[in-house]
Coordinates of C-alpha atoms in Angstrom, one line a residue:
M19 CA 94.2 104.4 68.4
S20 CA 91.1 103.6 70.2
D21 CA 88.1 106.0 70.1
A22 CA 86.9 104.9 73.5
P23 CA 86.5 107.8 75.9
R24 CA 89.2 108.3 78.6
T25 CA 88.1 107.3 82.1
R26 CA 88.6 109.7 85.0
R27 CA 90.3 108.8 88.2
P28 CA 87.8 109.8 90.7
A29 CA 89.5 108.2 93.7
M30 CA 92.8 110.1 93.2
L31 CA 90.9 113.4 92.5
T32 CA 88.7 113.0 95.5
R33 CA 91.7 112.4 97.8
E34 CA 93.5 115.5 96.5
T35 CA 90.4 117.7 96.8
W36 CA 89.8 116.4 100.3
A37 CA 93.4 117.1 101.2
R38 CA 93.2 120.7 99.9
R39 CA 90.0 121.3 101.8
I40 CA 91.5 120.0 105.1
A41 CA 94.6 122.3 104.6
A42 CA 92.3 125.3 103.9
A43 CA 90.3 124.5 107.0
R44 CA 93.4 124.3 109.1
R45 CA 94.7 127.6 107.8
M46 CA 91.3 129.3 108.5
R47 CA 91.1 127.9 112.0
S48 CA 94.7 129.0 112.7
R49 CA 93.8 132.6 111.6
T50 CA 90.7 132.5 113.7
Y51 CA 92.6 131.5 116.8
R52 CA 95.2 134.1 116.2
N53 CA 92.5 136.8 115.8
R54 CA 90.7 135.7 119.0
A55 CA 94.0 135.7 120.9
L56 CA 94.8 139.1 119.7
A57 CA 91.4 140.5 120.6
W58 CA 91.6 139.0 124.1
R59 CA 95.1 140.4 124.6
V60 CA 93.9 143.9 123.6
G61 CA 90.3 143.8 124.9
G62 CA 91.0 142.1 128.2
P63 CA 93.2 144.8 129.8
A64 CA 90.8 147.5 128.5
V65 CA 87.9 145.8 130.3
F66 CA 89.8 145.6 133.5
V67 CA 90.9 149.3 133.2
L68 CA 87.3 150.4 132.6
A69 CA 86.0 148.3 135.6
G70 CA 88.7 149.9 137.8
A71 CA 87.7 153.4 136.7
L72 CA 84.1 152.7 137.6
F73 CA 85.1 151.4 141.0
V74 CA 87.2 154.5 141.7
T75 CA 84.4 156.8 140.5
S76 CA 81.9 155.1 142.7
A77 CA 84.2 155.3 145.8
V78 CA 84.9 159.0 145.2
S79 CA 81.2 159.8 144.7
S80 CA 80.1 158.0 147.9
D81 CA 83.1 159.2 149.9
G82 CA 83.3 155.7 151.4
T83 CA 79.6 155.4 152.2
D84 CA 76.8 153.4 150.9
L85 CA 75.4 155.2 147.8
R86 CA 71.9 153.9 148.4
A87 CA 71.9 155.2 151.9
G88 CA 73.2 158.6 151.1
R89 CA 75.9 160.5 153.0
Y90 CA 74.2 159.9 156.3
G91 CA 72.3 156.8 157.4
D92 CA 69.6 158.6 159.4
L93 CA 68.8 161.8 161.2
S94 CA 70.5 160.8 164.4
S95 CA 73.8 160.6 162.5
V96 CA 73.3 164.1 161.3
V97 CA 72.6 165.3 164.8
R98 CA 75.6 163.5 166.2
Q99 CA 78.0 164.9 163.7
A100 CA 76.6 168.5 164.1
T101 CA 77.0 168.1 167.9
E102 CA 80.6 166.9 167.6
E103 CA 81.4 169.9 165.4
A104 CA 79.7 172.3 167.8
D105 CA 81.7 170.7 170.7
A106 CA 84.9 171.2 168.8
L107 CA 84.1 174.9 168.1
S108 CA 83.0 175.4 171.8
A109 CA 86.4 174.0 173.0
E110 CA 88.2 176.4 170.7
R111 CA 86.0 179.3 172.0
N112 CA 86.8 178.4 175.6
A113 CA 90.6 178.4 174.8
L114 CA 90.2 181.9 173.3
A115 CA 88.2 183.0 176.3
E116 CA 91.0 181.9 178.7
D117 CA 93.4 184.0 176.7
V118 CA 91.2 187.0 177.0
E119 CA 90.8 186.5 180.8
A120 CA 94.6 186.2 181.1
L121 CA 95.1 189.5 179.2
T122 CA 92.3 191.2 181.2
A123 CA 93.9 190.2 184.5
G124 CA 97.0 192.1 183.5
L125 CA 95.1 195.4 183.3
S126 CA 95.2 197.8 186.2
G127 CA 93.7 201.1 187.1
T128 CA 90.6 202.5 189.0
G129 CA 88.4 202.7 185.9
V130 CA 89.2 199.1 184.9
T131 CA 88.5 197.8 188.4
E132 CA 85.1 199.6 188.5
A133 CA 84.2 198.3 185.1
Q134 CA 85.1 194.7 186.2
N135 CA 83.1 195.0 189.3
S136 CA 80.1 196.2 187.3
V137 CA 80.5 193.2 184.9
E138 CA 80.6 190.8 187.9
R139 CA 77.4 192.2 189.3
L140 CA 75.6 191.8 186.0
Q141 CA 76.8 188.3 185.3
V142 CA 74.1 186.5 187.3
P143 CA 71.1 188.3 185.7
A144 CA 72.7 188.0 182.3
G145 CA 73.2 184.2 182.7
L146 CA 77.0 184.4 182.6
A147 CA 77.5 183.0 186.1
G148 CA 76.6 179.6 187.4
L149 CA 73.7 179.2 189.9
R150 CA 73.0 176.7 192.7
G151 CA 69.9 176.3 194.8
P152 CA 66.4 174.7 195.0
G153 CA 64.8 174.2 191.6
L154 CA 62.6 172.2 189.3
T155 CA 63.2 169.9 186.3
V156 CA 60.5 169.4 183.5
T157 CA 61.1 166.7 180.9
L158 CA 59.1 166.6 177.6
D159 CA 59.1 163.7 175.1
D160 CA 57.4 162.6 172.0
A161 CA 54.5 160.0 172.2
P162 CA 55.6 156.4 171.8
S163 CA 55.7 155.2 168.2
E164 CA 52.8 152.7 168.8
S165 CA 50.6 155.5 170.1
I166 CA 51.4 157.6 167.0
E167 CA 50.6 154.7 164.7
S168 CA 47.3 153.8 166.3
S169 CA 46.1 157.3 167.1
G170 CA 44.8 158.2 163.6
E171 CA 46.0 161.8 164.4
D172 CA 48.5 163.9 162.4
P173 CA 51.9 162.6 163.7
N174 CA 53.1 166.2 164.0
L175 CA 50.6 166.7 166.8
L176 CA 52.1 163.9 168.9
V177 CA 55.7 165.1 169.0
V178 CA 57.3 167.9 171.1
H179 CA 57.6 171.3 169.2
Q180 CA 59.3 174.5 170.0
Q181 CA 56.1 176.1 171.3
D182 CA 55.7 173.3 173.9
I183 CA 59.2 174.0 175.2
Q184 CA 58.7 177.8 175.1
A185 CA 55.4 177.4 177.1
V186 CA 57.3 175.5 179.9
V187 CA 60.2 178.1 179.8
N188 CA 57.8 181.0 180.0
A189 CA 55.8 179.5 182.8
M190 CA 58.9 178.8 184.8
W191 CA 60.1 182.4 184.3
A192 CA 56.7 183.6 185.4
G193 CA 57.1 181.4 188.5
G194 CA 60.2 183.2 189.6
A195 CA 63.0 181.1 188.0
E196 CA 66.4 182.8 188.6
G197 CA 68.2 180.9 185.8
M198 CA 67.4 178.0 183.4
T199 CA 68.9 175.5 181.1
I200 CA 67.6 173.4 178.2
Q201 CA 69.5 170.2 177.4
G202 CA 72.2 171.6 179.8
Q203 CA 72.6 174.9 177.9
R204 CA 72.0 178.1 179.8
I205 CA 69.2 180.2 178.6
I206 CA 69.8 184.0 178.2
S207 CA 67.8 186.9 176.8
T208 CA 68.9 186.3 173.2
T209 CA 68.3 182.5 173.2
G210 CA 66.1 181.3 170.4
I211 CA 64.4 177.9 170.3
K212 CA 63.8 176.7 166.7
C213 CA 62.1 173.6 165.4
V214 CA 63.9 171.9 162.5
G215 CA 62.2 168.7 161.4
N216 CA 61.8 166.5 164.5
T217 CA 64.7 168.2 166.3
V218 CA 65.0 171.4 168.2
V219 CA 67.9 173.8 167.5
L220 CA 69.3 175.7 170.5
H221 CA 72.3 178.1 170.1
G222 CA 72.9 176.4 166.7
I223 CA 73.0 172.9 168.1
P224 CA 70.3 170.4 167.1
Y225 CA 68.8 168.2 169.9
S226 CA 66.5 165.2 169.8
P227 CA 63.9 164.4 172.5
P228 CA 63.5 164.0 175.4
Y229 CA 63.9 167.7 176.2
V230 CA 65.1 168.5 179.8
I231 CA 64.3 172.0 181.1
R232 CA 65.9 172.8 184.5
A233 CA 65.6 176.0 186.6
V234 CA 66.8 177.4 189.9
G235 CA 64.1 179.0 191.9
D236 CA 61.2 178.3 194.2
P237 CA 59.8 174.9 193.1
A238 CA 56.4 175.5 194.5
A239 CA 56.0 178.8 192.8
M240 CA 57.1 177.4 189.5
L241 CA 54.8 174.4 189.8
T242 CA 51.9 176.8 190.4
S243 CA 52.8 178.8 187.3
L244 CA 53.0 175.6 185.2
S245 CA 49.5 174.5 186.4
E246 CA 48.0 177.9 185.5
S247 CA 49.4 178.1 182.0
P248 CA 46.7 177.5 179.3
Y249 CA 49.3 176.4 176.8
I250 CA 50.6 173.7 179.1
D251 CA 47.0 172.6 179.9
I252 CA 46.5 171.8 176.1
Y253 CA 49.8 169.9 176.1
L254 CA 48.7 167.9 179.2
Q255 CA 45.5 166.8 177.3
Y256 CA 47.7 165.2 174.7
V257 CA 49.8 163.7 177.5
E258 CA 46.7 162.0 179.0
R259 CA 45.2 160.9 175.6
W260 CA 48.3 160.0 173.6
D261 CA 51.0 159.5 176.2
L262 CA 53.3 162.3 175.3
G263 CA 56.2 162.6 177.8
W264 CA 55.7 164.8 180.8
E265 CA 57.7 164.5 184.0
V266 CA 58.1 167.1 186.7
E267 CA 60.7 166.7 189.5
P268 CA 61.4 169.3 192.2
H269 CA 64.9 169.5 193.8
T270 CA 66.1 170.7 197.1
E271 CA 69.3 171.8 195.3
V272 CA 70.2 172.0 191.6
E273 CA 73.1 173.5 189.8
I274 CA 73.1 175.1 186.4
P275 CA 76.2 176.2 184.5
P276 CA 76.8 179.7 183.1
Y277 CA 76.2 180.5 179.4
D278 CA 79.5 180.0 177.5
G279 CA 78.4 180.9 173.9
T280 CA 78.9 184.1 171.9
L281 CA 77.2 187.3 173.0
D282 CA 77.2 189.0 169.6
L283 CA 73.9 189.8 168.0
E284 CA 73.7 188.5 164.5
Y285 CA 70.2 189.6 163.5
A286 CA 68.8 192.0 166.1
R287 CA 69.6 195.7 166.3
P288 CA 69.1 198.2 169.1
A289 CA 65.9 200.2 168.7
G290 CA 66.3 203.6 167.0
Q291 CA 69.4 202.7 165.0
D292 CA 67.7 201.3 162.0
E293 CA 68.0 203.3 158.8
E294 CA 64.9 205.2 157.7
R295 CA 62.9 203.3 155.2
T296 CA 60.5 204.7 152.6
V297 CA 57.8 202.6 151.0
D298 CA 56.5 203.5 147.6
S299 CA 52.8 202.7 147.2
D300 CA 50.3 203.4 144.5
I301 CA 47.4 203.2 147.0

């Protein structure tokens, strides 16, 4: 028996080791692929569901509009929508008024007839009847945008405000106007003119400039009254300097419609009917 050391077979061992490593790598790669495929099958649909939920939420929140632009693109859209809503309500009111007239026509009796005649006589001064005759139209408008930008003045000074419209209305009444409209709406004793932003609200409806004021009456007398008004004189200074809109047109005949809105008083009360008030004071 030889004492020489046994020799190892490196070639055979190396091939076996290499084969085991290759098999282990293949098993690991197979498990990795299976795990990735499982993750994609589970995670993919979840991602699509989440994205869909975000799209739905965005659509509901914006109500079909651009979120960056808000619910309305600009002020003119707000005015247009408010005007359309007011027109719809006005049409409904007219239908109800026709029903009332039909029911009233069926009434009879001396007292009813006298009351109806009295109402008819008061309709013209109350603004509830249309008017036709000679008249005058005054149109007010904001200064052009280039004038506003180059003026160096406060932009609020170069646009038409409620006090400008009221000055024209008061001057025309003082000049003997028999009836008047603003933007085609009949003016009555309870009419309020209110400024909201760069629009004027009349009978609950917002209007943008230009503002058209039309009256039935003696054109010469109303022109004289306009020229004598100190408030209009100030407005005309801005017209001359900053080109605010001012146009006056007399008519041989003009027609204005009757007032067709509600006659209920929402805020005012007849004098003497207010409840007594007591004020506690330490003075």
